[in-house]
Coordinates of C-alpha atoms and ligand atoms in Angstrom, one line a residue:
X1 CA -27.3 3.3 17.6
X2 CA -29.1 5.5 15.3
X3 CA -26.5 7.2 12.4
X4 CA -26.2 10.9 11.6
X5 CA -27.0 11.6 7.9
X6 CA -25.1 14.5 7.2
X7 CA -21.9 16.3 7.9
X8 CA -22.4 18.4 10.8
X9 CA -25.9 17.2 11.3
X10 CA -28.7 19.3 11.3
X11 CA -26.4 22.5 11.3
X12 CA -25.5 21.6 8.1
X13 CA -28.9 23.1 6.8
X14 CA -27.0 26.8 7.8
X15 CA -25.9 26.7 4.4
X16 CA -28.7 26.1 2.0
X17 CA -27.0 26.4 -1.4
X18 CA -23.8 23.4 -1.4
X19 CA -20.5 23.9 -2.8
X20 CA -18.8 20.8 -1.1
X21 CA -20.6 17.3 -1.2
X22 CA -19.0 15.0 1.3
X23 CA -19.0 11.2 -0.2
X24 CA -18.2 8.0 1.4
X25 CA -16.5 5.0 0.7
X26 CA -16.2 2.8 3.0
X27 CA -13.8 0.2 1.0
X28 CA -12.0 -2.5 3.4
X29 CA -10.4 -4.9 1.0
X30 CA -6.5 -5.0 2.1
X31 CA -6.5 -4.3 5.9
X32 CA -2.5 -5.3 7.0
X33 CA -3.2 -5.1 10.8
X34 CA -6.1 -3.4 12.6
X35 CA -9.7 -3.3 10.7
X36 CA -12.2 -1.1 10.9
X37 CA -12.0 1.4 8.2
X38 CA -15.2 0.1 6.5
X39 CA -17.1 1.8 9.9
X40 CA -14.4 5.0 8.9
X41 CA -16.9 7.3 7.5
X42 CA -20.2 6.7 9.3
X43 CA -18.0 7.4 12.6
X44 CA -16.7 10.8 11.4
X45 CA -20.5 12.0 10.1
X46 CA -21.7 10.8 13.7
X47 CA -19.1 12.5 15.3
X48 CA -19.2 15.6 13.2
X49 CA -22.2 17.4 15.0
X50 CA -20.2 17.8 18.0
X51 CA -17.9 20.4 15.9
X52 CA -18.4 24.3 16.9
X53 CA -19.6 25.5 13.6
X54 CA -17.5 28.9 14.7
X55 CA -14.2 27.4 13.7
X56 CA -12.2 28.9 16.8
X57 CA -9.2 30.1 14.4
X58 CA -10.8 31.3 11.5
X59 CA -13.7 33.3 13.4
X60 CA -16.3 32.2 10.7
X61 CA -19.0 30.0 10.5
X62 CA -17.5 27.7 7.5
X63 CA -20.8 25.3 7.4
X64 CA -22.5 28.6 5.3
X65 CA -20.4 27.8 2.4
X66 CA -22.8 24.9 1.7
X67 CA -21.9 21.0 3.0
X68 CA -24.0 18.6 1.5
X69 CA -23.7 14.8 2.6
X70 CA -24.6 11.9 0.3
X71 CA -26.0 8.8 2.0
X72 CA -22.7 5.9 3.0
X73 CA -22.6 3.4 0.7
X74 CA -22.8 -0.2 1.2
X75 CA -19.3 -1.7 -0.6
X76 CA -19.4 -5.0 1.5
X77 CA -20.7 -7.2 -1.7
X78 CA -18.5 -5.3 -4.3
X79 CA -15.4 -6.2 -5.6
X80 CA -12.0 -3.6 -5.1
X81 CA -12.7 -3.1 -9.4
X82 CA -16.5 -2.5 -9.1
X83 CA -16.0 -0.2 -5.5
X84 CA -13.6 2.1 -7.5
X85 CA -15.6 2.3 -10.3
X86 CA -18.5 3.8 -8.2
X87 CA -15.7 6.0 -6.6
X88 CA -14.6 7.6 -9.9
X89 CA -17.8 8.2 -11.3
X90 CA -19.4 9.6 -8.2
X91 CA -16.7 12.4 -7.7
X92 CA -16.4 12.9 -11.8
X93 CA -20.4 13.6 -11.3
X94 CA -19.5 15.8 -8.3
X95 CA -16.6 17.9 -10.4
X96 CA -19.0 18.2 -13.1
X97 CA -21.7 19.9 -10.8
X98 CA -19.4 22.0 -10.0
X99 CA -18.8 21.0 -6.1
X100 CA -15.7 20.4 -4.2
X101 CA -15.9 16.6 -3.1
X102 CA -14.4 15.5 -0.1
X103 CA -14.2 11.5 0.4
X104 CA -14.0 9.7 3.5
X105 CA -12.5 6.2 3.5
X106 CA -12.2 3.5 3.9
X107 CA -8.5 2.3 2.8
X108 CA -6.3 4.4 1.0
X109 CA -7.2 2.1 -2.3
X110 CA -10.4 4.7 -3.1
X111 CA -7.7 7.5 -3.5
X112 CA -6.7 6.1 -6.9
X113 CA -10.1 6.7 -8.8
X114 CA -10.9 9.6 -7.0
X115 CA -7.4 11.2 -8.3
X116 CA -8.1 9.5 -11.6
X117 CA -11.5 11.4 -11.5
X118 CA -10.0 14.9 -11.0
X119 CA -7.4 14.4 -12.9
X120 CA -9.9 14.2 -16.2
X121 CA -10.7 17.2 -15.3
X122 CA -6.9 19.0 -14.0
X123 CA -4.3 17.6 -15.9
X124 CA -1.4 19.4 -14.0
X125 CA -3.0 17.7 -10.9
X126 CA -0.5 17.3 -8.0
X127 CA -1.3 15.2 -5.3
X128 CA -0.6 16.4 -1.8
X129 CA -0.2 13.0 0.4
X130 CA 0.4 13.0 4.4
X131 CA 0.8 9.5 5.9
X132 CA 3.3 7.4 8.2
X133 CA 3.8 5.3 4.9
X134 CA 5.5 6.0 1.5
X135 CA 2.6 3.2 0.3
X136 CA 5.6 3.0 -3.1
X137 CA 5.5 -0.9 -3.2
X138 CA 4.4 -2.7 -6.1
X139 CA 2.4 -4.9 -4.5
X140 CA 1.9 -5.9 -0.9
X141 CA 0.5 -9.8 -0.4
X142 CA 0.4 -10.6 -3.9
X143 CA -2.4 -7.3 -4.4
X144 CA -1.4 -4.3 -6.6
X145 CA -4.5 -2.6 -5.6
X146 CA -4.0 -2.8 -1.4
X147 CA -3.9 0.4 0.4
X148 CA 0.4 0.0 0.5
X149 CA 0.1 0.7 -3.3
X150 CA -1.6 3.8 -3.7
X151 CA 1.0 6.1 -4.9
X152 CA 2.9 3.2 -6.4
X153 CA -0.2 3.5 -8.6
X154 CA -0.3 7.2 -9.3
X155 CA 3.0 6.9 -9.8
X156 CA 2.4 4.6 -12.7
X157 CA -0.4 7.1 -13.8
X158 CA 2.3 10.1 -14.2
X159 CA 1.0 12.5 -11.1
X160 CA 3.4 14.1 -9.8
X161 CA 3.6 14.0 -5.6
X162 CA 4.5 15.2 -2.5
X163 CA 4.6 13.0 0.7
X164 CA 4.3 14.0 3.8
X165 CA 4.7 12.6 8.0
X166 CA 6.7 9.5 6.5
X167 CA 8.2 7.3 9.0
X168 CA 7.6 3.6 7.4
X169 CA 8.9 2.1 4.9
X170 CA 10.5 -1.1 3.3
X171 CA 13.8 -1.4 1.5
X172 CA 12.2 -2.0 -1.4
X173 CA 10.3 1.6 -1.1
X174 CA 13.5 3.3 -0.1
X175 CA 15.4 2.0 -2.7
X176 CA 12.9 3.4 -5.1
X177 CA 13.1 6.8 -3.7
X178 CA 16.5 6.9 -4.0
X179 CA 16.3 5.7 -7.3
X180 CA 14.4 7.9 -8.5
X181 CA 15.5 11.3 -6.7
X182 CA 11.9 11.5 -4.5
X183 CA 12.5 13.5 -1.8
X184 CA 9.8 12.8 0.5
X185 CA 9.1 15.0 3.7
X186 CA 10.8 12.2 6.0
X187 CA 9.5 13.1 10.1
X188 CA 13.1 13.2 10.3
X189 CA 13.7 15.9 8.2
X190 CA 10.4 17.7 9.0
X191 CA 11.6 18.2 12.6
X192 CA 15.3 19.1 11.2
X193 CA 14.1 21.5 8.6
X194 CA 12.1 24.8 10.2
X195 CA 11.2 26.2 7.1
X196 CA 9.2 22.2 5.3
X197 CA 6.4 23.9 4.9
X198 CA 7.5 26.4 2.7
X199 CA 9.4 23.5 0.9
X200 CA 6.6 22.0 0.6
X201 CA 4.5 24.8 -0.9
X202 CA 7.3 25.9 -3.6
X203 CA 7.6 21.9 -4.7
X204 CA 3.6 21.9 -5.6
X205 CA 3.3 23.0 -9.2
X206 CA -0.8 22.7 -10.4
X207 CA -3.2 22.3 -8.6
X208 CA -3.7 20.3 -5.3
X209 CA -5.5 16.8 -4.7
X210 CA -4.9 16.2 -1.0
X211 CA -4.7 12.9 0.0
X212 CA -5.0 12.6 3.9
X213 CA -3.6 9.4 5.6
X214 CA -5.1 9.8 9.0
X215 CA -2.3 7.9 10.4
X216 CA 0.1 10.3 9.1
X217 CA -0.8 12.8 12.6
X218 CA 0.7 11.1 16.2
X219 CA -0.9 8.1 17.2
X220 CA -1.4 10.2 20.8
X221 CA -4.3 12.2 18.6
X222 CA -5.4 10.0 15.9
X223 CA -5.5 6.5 17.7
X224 CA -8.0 5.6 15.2
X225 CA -5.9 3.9 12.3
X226 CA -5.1 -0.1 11.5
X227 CA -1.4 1.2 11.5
X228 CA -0.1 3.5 14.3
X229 CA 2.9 4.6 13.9
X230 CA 4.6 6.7 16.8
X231 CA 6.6 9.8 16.0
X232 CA 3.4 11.4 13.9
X233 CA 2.9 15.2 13.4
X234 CA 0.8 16.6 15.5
X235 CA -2.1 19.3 14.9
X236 CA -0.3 22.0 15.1
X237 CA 2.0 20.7 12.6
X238 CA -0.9 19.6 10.4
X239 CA -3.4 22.4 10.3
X240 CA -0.1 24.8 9.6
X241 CA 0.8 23.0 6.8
X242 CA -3.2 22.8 5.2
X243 CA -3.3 26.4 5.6
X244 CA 0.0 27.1 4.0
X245 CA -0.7 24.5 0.9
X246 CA -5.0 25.9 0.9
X247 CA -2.8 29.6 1.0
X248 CA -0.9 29.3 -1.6
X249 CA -2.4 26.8 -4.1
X250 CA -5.6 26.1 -5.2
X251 CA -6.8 22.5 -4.0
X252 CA -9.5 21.4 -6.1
X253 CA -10.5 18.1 -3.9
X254 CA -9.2 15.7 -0.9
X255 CA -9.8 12.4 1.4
X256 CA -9.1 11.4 4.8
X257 CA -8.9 8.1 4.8
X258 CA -7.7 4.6 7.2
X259 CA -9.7 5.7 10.1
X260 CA -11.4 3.5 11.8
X261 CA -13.3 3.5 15.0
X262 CA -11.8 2.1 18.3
X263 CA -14.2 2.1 21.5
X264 CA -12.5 4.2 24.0
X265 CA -10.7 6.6 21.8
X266 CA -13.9 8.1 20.2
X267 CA -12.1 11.3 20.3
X268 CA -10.4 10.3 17.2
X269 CA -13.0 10.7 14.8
X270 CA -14.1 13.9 16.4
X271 CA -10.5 15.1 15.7
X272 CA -11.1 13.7 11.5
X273 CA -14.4 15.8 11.2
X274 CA -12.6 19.0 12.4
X275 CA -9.1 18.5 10.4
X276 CA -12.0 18.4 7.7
X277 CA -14.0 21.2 8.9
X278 CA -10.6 23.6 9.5
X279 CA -9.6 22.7 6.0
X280 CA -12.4 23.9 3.9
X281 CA -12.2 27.0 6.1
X282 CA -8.9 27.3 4.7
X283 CA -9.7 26.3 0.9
X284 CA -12.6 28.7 1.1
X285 CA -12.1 31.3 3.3
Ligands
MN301 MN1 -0.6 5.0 6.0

């Protein structure tokens, strides 16, 4: 099968001067069930030209903003340490020209240098997080740096966070939460509480790193994940709450990230590419 090379394909050249660089980083070190998320990004870019470049809610052709791709990586012969590294300084270099990056994973794990990257450059950084999965444990299999870490980790780094879709979790995690006074946006509470996306906007105090768990949305739309988890939110839920957050605060950059490609449900990372595409219509409409 021959690979698509940029984000939306040729269509992509609509907007000649880029403001948003798409970067990959296909990073598969701590899979806990289902693998695949190393094949994560190439699958959304291939996907991607199938998008209407009229986004059907916004009533504008978002690819004129300026999408620039940069070519997948190869992390299959790098350790975690020297994968991350890369991570951090390609979005610092992206930051520093200027462009909104957007990553595509791989595991969650590549969320840490990319926050650590914007974070040099936002100090008030407050990172946005919808998944199935607190991911609050120290370490999961004897590894601080698997995917069940990741906000365990910014955590440790001072961010402040909001979490969002979460409907997994171990003792350990919950005791934490409790602990500490978190007060994550449980599914439970998101289908109790009408108004949690307004919660959610007036808990965000600087500006926004999202951090998109693809498994955070319904299994029943986003099959593509090592972790399913039934009881997800579903679009409408999602795309409501990215344009209330890209509405009201300024995000500054963002993954989506755990999604791997499973034959039969290619749909899925049709469904990534235009959660992407729909939010930077929102972030820079
Ligand atoms: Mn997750």
């Amino acid at each position: 099968m021959t690979h698509v090379s940029q984000f939306l394909g040729e269509e992509a050249d609509l907007g000649p001067e880029k403001r948003i660089t798409i970067l990959s980083a296909p990073l598969a070190s701590s899979v806990s069930w289902l693998g695949g998320t190393e094949r994560g990004p190439q699958a959304i870019i291939d996907a991607s030209p199938a998008l209407e470049v009229f986004d059907d809610e916004l009533l504008l052709e978002t690819v004129r903003l300026g999408i620039g791709t940069r070519p997948v990586p190869d992390f299959s012969a790098l350790s975690t340490a020297e994968a991350c590294r890369q991570i951090e300084q390609s979005v610092a270099g992206e930051l520093a020209k200027g462009m909104f990056p957007v990553l595509l994973g791989g595991e969650h794990t590549v969320t840490v240098p990319a926050v650590q990257a914007c974070l040099a450059q936002y100090p008030d950084l407050h990172v946005v997080q919808i998944d199935a999965h607190l991911d609050l444990r120290q370490e999961y299999e004897g590894n601080e740096n698997s995917h069940a870490c990741v906000m365990r980790r910014l955590d440790d780094l001072g961010i402040p966070f909001t979490q969002i879709g979460i409907r997994s979790f171990s003792k350990e995690e919950y005791e934490l939460v409790r602990s500490r006074g978190l007060q994550p946006f449980f599914m439970s509470r998101i289908h109790a509480e009408q108004d949690w996306i307004e919660q959610v906007c007036r808990e965000i105090k600087g500006p926004v790193y999202l951090t998109c768990d693809v498994d955070g949305l319904d299994p029943a739309i986003m099959p593509g994940t090592g972790t399913p988890e039934p009881d997800g939110l579903t679009w409408r839920q999602t795309i409501d709450l990215l344009r209330g957050i890209a509405s009201n605060h300024r995000i500054v950059g963002m993954d989506f990230v755990e999604f791997s490609p499973h034959p039969g449900a290619e749909h899925a990372a049709f469904t990534v590419a235009k959660l992407i595409y729909r939010t930077l219509g929102y972030i820079f409409r």
